[in-house]
mmCIF file of C-alpha atoms in Angstrom:
data_model
loop_
_atom_site.group_PDB
_atom_site.id
_atom_site.type_symbol
_atom_site.label_atom_id
_atom_site.label_comp_id
_atom_site.label_asym_id
_atom_site.label_seq_id
_atom_site.Cartn_x
_atom_site.Cartn_y
_atom_site.Cartn_z
ATOM 1 C CA MET H 1 0.000 0.000 0.000
ATOM 2 C CA GLY H 2 2.938 2.322 0.281
ATOM 3 C CA ALA H 3 2.155 2.741 3.993
ATOM 4 C CA GLN H 4 4.346 2.146 7.007
ATOM 5 C CA LEU H 5 3.568 0.777 10.441
ATOM 6 C CA CYS H 6 4.298 2.432 13.745
ATOM 7 C CA PHE H 7 5.066 0.332 16.812
ATOM 8 C CA GLU H 8 6.008 2.973 19.370
ATOM 9 C CA ALA H 9 4.040 3.017 22.597
ATOM 10 C CA ASN H 10 1.177 5.496 22.522
ATOM 11 C CA ALA H 11 1.211 6.367 26.206
ATOM 12 C CA LYS H 12 2.652 9.790 25.371
ATOM 13 C CA ALA H 13 0.196 10.533 22.571
ATOM 14 C CA PRO H 14 -0.928 14.158 22.667
ATOM 15 C CA ARG H 15 -4.277 14.794 24.278
ATOM 16 C CA GLU H 16 -5.497 17.101 21.532
ATOM 17 C CA ALA H 17 -9.041 16.706 20.295
ATOM 18 C CA LEU H 18 -9.547 14.024 17.688
ATOM 19 C CA ARG H 19 -9.854 15.174 14.091
ATOM 20 C CA PHE H 20 -9.727 13.431 10.751
ATOM 21 C CA HIS H 21 -6.280 13.150 9.225
ATOM 22 C CA ALA H 22 -6.113 15.801 6.511
ATOM 23 C CA GLU H 23 -4.267 13.752 3.869
ATOM 24 C CA ALA H 24 -4.956 10.052 4.503
ATOM 25 C CA LYS H 25 -8.494 9.714 3.173
ATOM 26 C CA GLY H 26 -10.428 7.942 0.462
ATOM 27 C CA ALA H 27 -10.712 9.433 -3.007
ATOM 28 C CA GLN H 28 -14.372 10.396 -2.471
ATOM 29 C CA VAL H 29 -13.896 12.067 0.941
ATOM 30 C CA ARG H 30 -13.987 15.808 1.532
ATOM 31 C CA LEU H 31 -13.247 17.289 4.956
ATOM 32 C CA ASP H 32 -14.345 20.599 6.424
ATOM 33 C CA LYS H 33 -11.767 23.228 7.414
ATOM 34 C CA ARG H 34 -11.683 22.044 11.025
ATOM 35 C CA GLY H 35 -11.085 18.448 10.005
ATOM 36 C CA CYS H 36 -14.110 17.318 12.024
ATOM 37 C CA THR H 37 -16.611 16.497 9.268
ATOM 38 C CA ALA H 38 -16.089 13.881 6.537
ATOM 39 C CA HIS H 39 -18.433 13.839 3.546
ATOM 40 C CA ARG H 40 -18.446 11.207 0.785
ATOM 41 C CA LEU H 41 -19.079 12.881 -2.548
ATOM 42 C CA ALA H 42 -20.243 10.070 -4.823
ATOM 43 C CA THR H 43 -20.653 6.296 -5.249
ATOM 44 C CA PHE H 44 -20.786 4.077 -2.121
ATOM 45 C CA HIS H 45 -17.083 3.390 -1.477
ATOM 46 C CA ASP H 46 -13.692 5.151 -1.213
ATOM 47 C CA GLY H 47 -14.780 6.685 2.074
ATOM 48 C CA ILE H 48 -11.949 5.622 4.420
ATOM 49 C CA VAL H 49 -10.803 8.197 6.997
ATOM 50 C CA PHE H 50 -8.387 8.068 9.958
ATOM 51 C CA SER H 51 -7.895 9.948 13.212
ATOM 52 C CA GLN H 52 -4.981 12.372 13.154
ATOM 53 C CA ARG H 53 -3.440 10.916 16.336
ATOM 54 C CA PRO H 54 -3.326 7.521 18.078
ATOM 55 C CA VAL H 55 -6.222 6.650 20.342
ATOM 56 C CA ARG H 56 -5.536 5.495 23.895
ATOM 57 C CA ARG H 57 -6.871 2.205 25.219
ATOM 58 C CA ASP H 58 -10.398 2.701 26.586
ATOM 59 C CA GLU H 59 -10.654 6.118 24.911
ATOM 60 C CA ARG H 60 -14.022 6.278 23.202
ATOM 61 C CA VAL H 61 -14.085 7.706 19.703
ATOM 62 C CA ALA H 62 -17.369 9.581 19.280
ATOM 63 C CA LEU H 63 -18.996 10.579 16.012
ATOM 64 C CA ARG H 64 -22.383 11.766 14.815
ATOM 65 C CA VAL H 65 -24.074 10.592 11.621
ATOM 66 C CA LEU H 66 -24.924 13.727 9.629
ATOM 67 C CA ARG H 67 -26.311 12.458 6.325
ATOM 68 C CA GLU H 68 -27.612 9.290 4.737
ATOM 69 C CA GLU H 69 -28.199 8.153 1.165
ATOM 70 C CA HIS H 70 -30.749 5.367 0.923
ATOM 71 C CA SER H 71 -29.979 4.279 -2.634
ATOM 72 C CA TRP H 72 -27.207 2.027 -1.268
ATOM 73 C CA CYS H 73 -27.032 -0.954 1.101
ATOM 74 C CA GLY H 74 -24.816 -1.308 4.154
ATOM 75 C CA GLY H 75 -23.479 1.487 6.304
ATOM 76 C CA LEU H 76 -20.775 2.805 8.582
ATOM 77 C CA ARG H 77 -17.712 0.715 9.423
ATOM 78 C CA VAL H 78 -15.512 1.509 12.446
ATOM 79 C CA GLY H 79 -12.318 0.120 13.927
ATOM 80 C CA PHE H 80 -8.630 0.649 14.608
ATOM 81 C CA THR H 81 -5.363 0.267 12.733
ATOM 82 C CA ARG H 82 -1.626 0.305 13.312
ATOM 83 C CA LEU H 83 -1.072 2.138 10.046
ATOM 84 C CA ASP H 84 0.295 5.606 10.771
ATOM 85 C CA PRO H 85 -1.897 7.796 8.523
ATOM 86 C CA ALA H 86 0.936 10.326 8.241
ATOM 87 C CA LEU H 87 2.811 7.666 6.281
ATOM 88 C CA VAL H 88 -0.125 6.443 4.188
ATOM 89 C CA SER H 89 -0.199 7.238 0.475
ATOM 90 C CA ALA H 90 -3.818 8.280 -0.086
ATOM 91 C CA PRO H 91 -3.989 6.982 -3.694
ATOM 92 C CA SER H 92 -2.986 3.541 -2.423
ATOM 93 C CA LEU H 93 -5.968 3.234 -0.078
ATOM 94 C CA PRO H 94 -8.374 0.449 -1.077
ATOM 95 C CA PRO H 95 -12.077 1.228 -1.622
ATOM 96 C CA PHE H 96 -13.239 -0.584 1.543
ATOM 97 C CA VAL H 97 -11.943 -0.937 5.083
ATOM 98 C CA CYS H 98 -13.705 -4.344 5.357
ATOM 99 C CA PRO H 99 -12.228 -6.561 4.094
ATOM 100 C CA ASP H 100 -9.675 -4.793 1.853
ATOM 101 C CA LEU H 101 -7.743 -2.657 4.346
ATOM 102 C CA GLU H 102 -7.926 -5.455 6.932
ATOM 103 C CA GLU H 103 -6.344 -7.887 4.482
ATOM 104 C CA GLN H 104 -3.587 -5.445 3.458
ATOM 105 C CA SER H 105 -2.580 -4.134 6.877
ATOM 106 C CA PRO H 106 -2.879 -4.661 10.660
ATOM 107 C CA THR H 107 -6.395 -3.239 10.817
ATOM 108 C CA TRP H 108 -9.360 -4.442 12.884
ATOM 109 C CA ALA H 109 -12.765 -3.096 11.873
ATOM 110 C CA ALA H 110 -16.399 -4.137 11.756
ATOM 111 C CA VAL H 111 -19.673 -3.099 10.177
ATOM 112 C CA LEU H 112 -22.385 -1.652 12.376
ATOM 113 C CA PRO H 113 -25.696 -3.480 11.991
ATOM 114 C CA GLU H 114 -27.722 -1.833 9.242
ATOM 115 C CA GLY H 115 -30.239 0.656 10.587
ATOM 116 C CA CYS H 116 -28.723 0.990 14.060
ATOM 117 C CA ALA H 117 -26.962 4.327 13.349
ATOM 118 C CA LEU H 118 -29.277 6.855 11.704
ATOM 119 C CA VAL H 119 -29.013 10.587 11.024
ATOM 120 C CA GLY H 120 -28.428 12.420 14.296
ATOM 121 C CA ASP H 121 -27.303 9.320 16.187
ATOM 122 C CA VAL H 122 -24.048 9.404 18.155
ATOM 123 C CA VAL H 123 -21.807 6.352 17.767
ATOM 124 C CA ARG H 124 -18.991 5.644 20.224
ATOM 125 C CA PHE H 125 -16.447 2.895 19.667
ATOM 126 C CA TRP H 126 -13.361 1.768 21.554
ATOM 127 C CA VAL H 127 -10.989 -1.090 22.339
ATOM 128 C CA ASP H 128 -10.739 -2.289 25.910
ATOM 129 C CA ARG H 129 -7.625 -3.665 27.577
ATOM 130 C CA ARG H 130 -8.581 -7.199 26.567
ATOM 131 C CA GLY H 131 -8.496 -6.299 22.897
ATOM 132 C CA ARG H 132 -12.269 -6.258 22.401
ATOM 133 C CA LEU H 133 -13.798 -3.767 19.972
ATOM 134 C CA PHE H 134 -17.057 -2.318 21.276
ATOM 135 C CA ALA H 135 -19.529 0.174 19.866
ATOM 136 C CA LYS H 136 -22.469 1.981 21.410
ATOM 137 C CA VAL H 137 -25.188 4.020 19.688
ATOM 138 C CA ASN H 138 -26.637 6.858 21.764
ATOM 139 C CA ALA H 139 -27.572 5.442 25.182
ATOM 140 C CA GLY H 140 -28.108 1.916 23.858
ATOM 141 C CA CYS H 141 -26.404 -1.302 24.854
ATOM 142 C CA ARG H 142 -22.764 -2.038 24.163
ATOM 143 C CA LEU H 143 -22.190 -4.077 21.024
ATOM 144 C CA LEU H 144 -19.244 -6.451 20.979
ATOM 145 C CA LEU H 145 -18.086 -6.173 17.362
ATOM 146 C CA ARG H 146 -14.985 -8.332 17.476
ATOM 147 C CA GLU H 147 -12.089 -9.563 19.590
ATOM 148 C CA GLY H 148 -8.371 -10.048 19.164
ATOM 149 C CA VAL H 149 -7.152 -6.475 18.730
ATOM 150 C CA PRO H 150 -3.532 -6.764 19.964
ATOM 151 C CA ALA H 151 -2.092 -4.572 22.677
ATOM 152 C CA GLY H 152 1.367 -3.071 22.843
ATOM 153 C CA GLY H 153 1.332 -0.561 20.002
ATOM 154 C CA PRO H 154 -0.409 2.653 18.957
ATOM 155 C CA LEU H 155 -3.821 2.420 17.337
ATOM 156 C CA TRP H 156 -5.407 5.025 15.100
ATOM 157 C CA ALA H 157 -9.165 5.133 14.672
ATOM 158 C CA VAL H 158 -10.328 4.220 11.172
ATOM 159 C CA MET H 159 -13.820 4.772 9.775
ATOM 160 C CA ASP H 160 -15.420 3.972 6.442
ATOM 161 C CA VAL H 161 -18.122 6.402 5.316
ATOM 162 C CA TYR H 162 -19.732 3.596 3.373
ATOM 163 C CA GLY H 163 -23.043 2.886 1.657
ATOM 164 C CA THR H 164 -26.031 4.577 3.250
ATOM 165 C CA THR H 165 -23.769 6.651 5.528
ATOM 166 C CA LYS H 166 -22.982 9.853 3.619
ATOM 167 C CA ALA H 167 -21.368 12.174 6.191
ATOM 168 C CA ILE H 168 -20.072 11.935 9.765
ATOM 169 C CA GLU H 169 -18.735 14.394 12.341
ATOM 170 C CA LEU H 170 -16.103 13.635 14.989
ATOM 171 C CA LEU H 171 -17.082 14.722 18.497
ATOM 172 C CA ALA H 172 -15.104 15.106 21.722
ATOM 173 C CA ALA H 173 -13.764 11.730 22.826
ATOM 174 C CA SER H 174 -14.186 10.365 26.336
ATOM 175 C CA THR H 175 -12.805 7.621 28.564
ATOM 176 C CA SER H 176 -14.923 4.517 28.980
ATOM 177 C CA HIS H 177 -16.195 3.394 32.365
ATOM 178 C CA LEU H 178 -16.620 -0.152 33.611
ATOM 179 C CA GLU H 179 -20.043 -1.554 32.789
ATOM 180 C CA ARG H 180 -21.512 -4.888 31.884
ATOM 181 C CA PRO H 181 -22.310 -5.350 28.215
ATOM 182 C CA ILE H 182 -25.932 -5.976 27.273
ATOM 183 C CA CYS H 183 -26.598 -8.246 24.303
ATOM 184 C CA TRP H 184 -29.766 -9.563 22.732
ATOM 185 C CA VAL H 185 -30.477 -13.144 23.727
ATOM 186 C CA TRP H 186 -32.886 -15.014 21.473
ATOM 187 C CA ASN H 187 -35.124 -17.823 22.657
ATOM 188 C CA PRO H 188 -37.296 -18.987 19.735
ATOM 189 C CA THR H 189 -39.687 -20.829 22.061
ATOM 190 C CA ASP H 190 -40.587 -17.756 24.082
ATOM 191 C CA SER H 191 -41.793 -15.186 21.548
ATOM 192 C CA GLN H 192 -41.263 -13.767 18.090
ATOM 193 C CA LEU H 193 -39.075 -10.958 19.426
ATOM 194 C CA PRO H 194 -35.751 -11.103 21.257
ATOM 195 C CA THR H 195 -35.676 -10.324 24.963
ATOM 196 C CA ALA H 196 -33.045 -7.982 26.372
ATOM 197 C CA MET H 197 -30.966 -9.758 28.982
ATOM 198 C CA LEU H 198 -27.604 -9.181 30.613
ATOM 199 C CA TRP H 199 -24.810 -11.271 29.111
ATOM 200 C CA ASP H 200 -21.586 -10.907 31.083
ATOM 201 C CA LEU H 201 -18.666 -11.020 28.642
ATOM 202 C CA SER H 202 -15.948 -10.454 31.223
ATOM 203 C CA ASN H 203 -14.929 -14.117 31.079
ATOM 204 C CA LYS H 204 -16.164 -14.813 27.565
ATOM 205 C CA THR H 205 -14.243 -17.345 25.534
ATOM 206 C CA VAL H 206 -14.836 -18.666 22.049
ATOM 207 C CA PRO H 207 -14.412 -22.429 22.250
ATOM 208 C CA GLU H 208 -14.402 -24.277 18.955
ATOM 209 C CA PRO H 209 -15.199 -27.934 19.768
ATOM 210 C CA GLY H 210 -15.074 -30.548 17.070
ATOM 211 C CA ALA H 211 -18.452 -31.350 15.583
ATOM 212 C CA THR H 212 -20.362 -34.588 15.880
ATOM 213 C CA PRO H 213 -22.249 -35.803 12.769
ATOM 214 C CA GLY H 214 -25.260 -33.598 12.099
ATOM 215 C CA GLU H 215 -23.982 -30.691 14.204
ATOM 216 C CA GLU H 216 -21.268 -29.282 11.909
ATOM 217 C CA CYS H 217 -20.991 -25.592 11.118
ATOM 218 C CA ALA H 218 -22.656 -24.991 7.749
ATOM 219 C CA ILE H 219 -19.721 -22.815 6.626
ATOM 220 C CA CYS H 220 -16.514 -24.579 7.693
ATOM 221 C CA PHE H 221 -17.969 -28.109 8.187
ATOM 222 C CA CYS H 222 -15.360 -28.597 10.899
ATOM 223 C CA HIS H 223 -16.391 -27.020 14.208
ATOM 224 C CA ALA H 224 -19.624 -27.518 16.094
ATOM 225 C CA ALA H 225 -22.518 -25.175 15.352
ATOM 226 C CA ASN H 226 -22.781 -23.457 18.725
ATOM 227 C CA THR H 227 -24.107 -19.943 18.066
ATOM 228 C CA CYS H 228 -27.462 -18.336 17.354
ATOM 229 C CA LEU H 229 -28.047 -15.368 15.055
ATOM 230 C CA VAL H 230 -30.417 -12.676 16.325
ATOM 231 C CA PRO H 231 -33.209 -12.067 15.423
ATOM 232 C CA CYS H 232 -33.747 -14.865 12.869
ATOM 233 C CA GLY H 233 -32.689 -17.591 15.307
ATOM 234 C CA HIS H 234 -30.640 -19.733 12.892
ATOM 235 C CA THR H 235 -28.093 -21.910 14.703
ATOM 236 C CA HIS H 236 -26.051 -23.474 11.905
ATOM 237 C CA PHE H 237 -22.657 -21.828 12.545
ATOM 238 C CA CYS H 238 -19.650 -22.065 14.847
ATOM 239 C CA SER H 239 -18.743 -18.940 16.783
ATOM 240 C CA TYR H 240 -15.764 -18.130 14.554
ATOM 241 C CA CYS H 241 -17.741 -18.304 11.301
ATOM 242 C CA ALA H 242 -20.758 -16.537 12.823
ATOM 243 C CA TRP H 243 -18.661 -13.567 13.936
ATOM 244 C CA ARG H 244 -16.941 -13.415 10.547
ATOM 245 C CA VAL H 245 -20.342 -13.246 8.842
ATOM 246 C CA PHE H 246 -21.574 -10.635 11.320
ATOM 247 C CA ARG H 247 -18.482 -8.494 10.789
ATOM 248 C CA ASP H 248 -18.289 -8.787 7.001
ATOM 249 C CA MET H 249 -21.913 -8.718 5.812
ATOM 250 C CA ALA H 250 -24.251 -8.741 8.841
ATOM 251 C CA LYS H 251 -26.805 -10.891 7.003
ATOM 252 C CA CYS H 252 -27.772 -14.471 7.840
ATOM 253 C CA PRO H 253 -26.455 -16.815 5.109
ATOM 254 C CA VAL H 254 -29.598 -18.944 5.447
ATOM 255 C CA CYS H 255 -32.471 -16.428 5.324
ATOM 256 C CA ARG H 256 -30.641 -13.149 4.526
ATOM 257 C CA TRP H 257 -32.184 -11.386 7.542
ATOM 258 C CA GLN H 258 -30.100 -8.614 9.051
ATOM 259 C CA ILE H 259 -27.992 -9.875 11.986
ATOM 260 C CA GLU H 260 -28.270 -7.763 15.128
ATOM 261 C CA ALA H 261 -26.228 -9.962 17.466
ATOM 262 C CA VAL H 262 -24.465 -13.311 17.810
ATOM 263 C CA VAL H 263 -25.196 -15.255 21.003
ATOM 264 C CA PRO H 264 -24.572 -18.789 22.304
ATOM 265 C CA ALA H 265 -27.014 -21.364 20.959
ATOM 266 C CA ARG H 266 -29.340 -23.325 23.197
ATOM 267 C CA GLY H 267 -29.246 -26.878 21.943
ATOM 268 C CA PRO H 268 -28.250 -28.499 18.622
ATOM 269 C CA PRO H 269 -28.867 -26.735 15.296
ATOM 270 C CA ALA H 270 -32.149 -27.256 13.508
ATOM 271 C CA LEU H 271 -32.015 -29.084 10.214
ATOM 272 C CA MET H 272 -31.792 -26.834 7.159
ATOM 273 C CA THR H 273 -34.293 -27.424 4.388
ATOM 274 C CA GLU H 274 -34.212 -26.314 0.793
ATOM 275 C CA GLU H 275 -36.348 -23.341 1.806
ATOM 276 C CA GLY H 276 -33.587 -22.330 4.270
ATOM 277 C CA SER H 277 -35.751 -22.530 7.371
#
């Protein structure tokens, strides 16, 4: 990509307000004079932007969605990277942060569920000290977007003004406080709608047991299908494949419903039919 990595500790990063990096941006991005607003001019891609300085662990990056364009599908992507934007050649940036920039560099990003961040909504995202990427929309629950963001080096915020998201504005960042994440837990036998329950992720692990016949993940055919997609309730995927699908497309591969959360399954997967039910 013509970019370079930075591995210095970010403990001494300046505490100036976050802005968008003035030079490292997608071909369709235009910034305001303050460097706080990013607007995508045309098409649905080439909207990658970076913070101008590294972000500290547990520092919450805050942004507001300013404009939408409903002729496209998909929306805002957020995450972190070890690419120093000061050393990034803007023409070398790929059109998408997911999966292109992730595949070309040490970048960890995820798509927000479609429809969860609308015009006027405030989105906050951060990495905790366990390497977990969280996001929160307004005063809603915390969304665990992905895990495995490594510690020990500086991380710049990266955003993709993608699809239906047309313009965003960076707001004053804050430091996160300890709180238990809330996730949607789906019980198909209870009702047609998910019930909000506390799911403590402080000791969460992602075991990948080998599958017994009839319980294989429908994607990798190797690990046990042990997760449930919310709200459709399909339980045909191992946790690794389910989170990959959630991060990359956020649509159930069986029924194409929008995925709002991935939770542990209760019991063996139901048999798939040709109708995908």
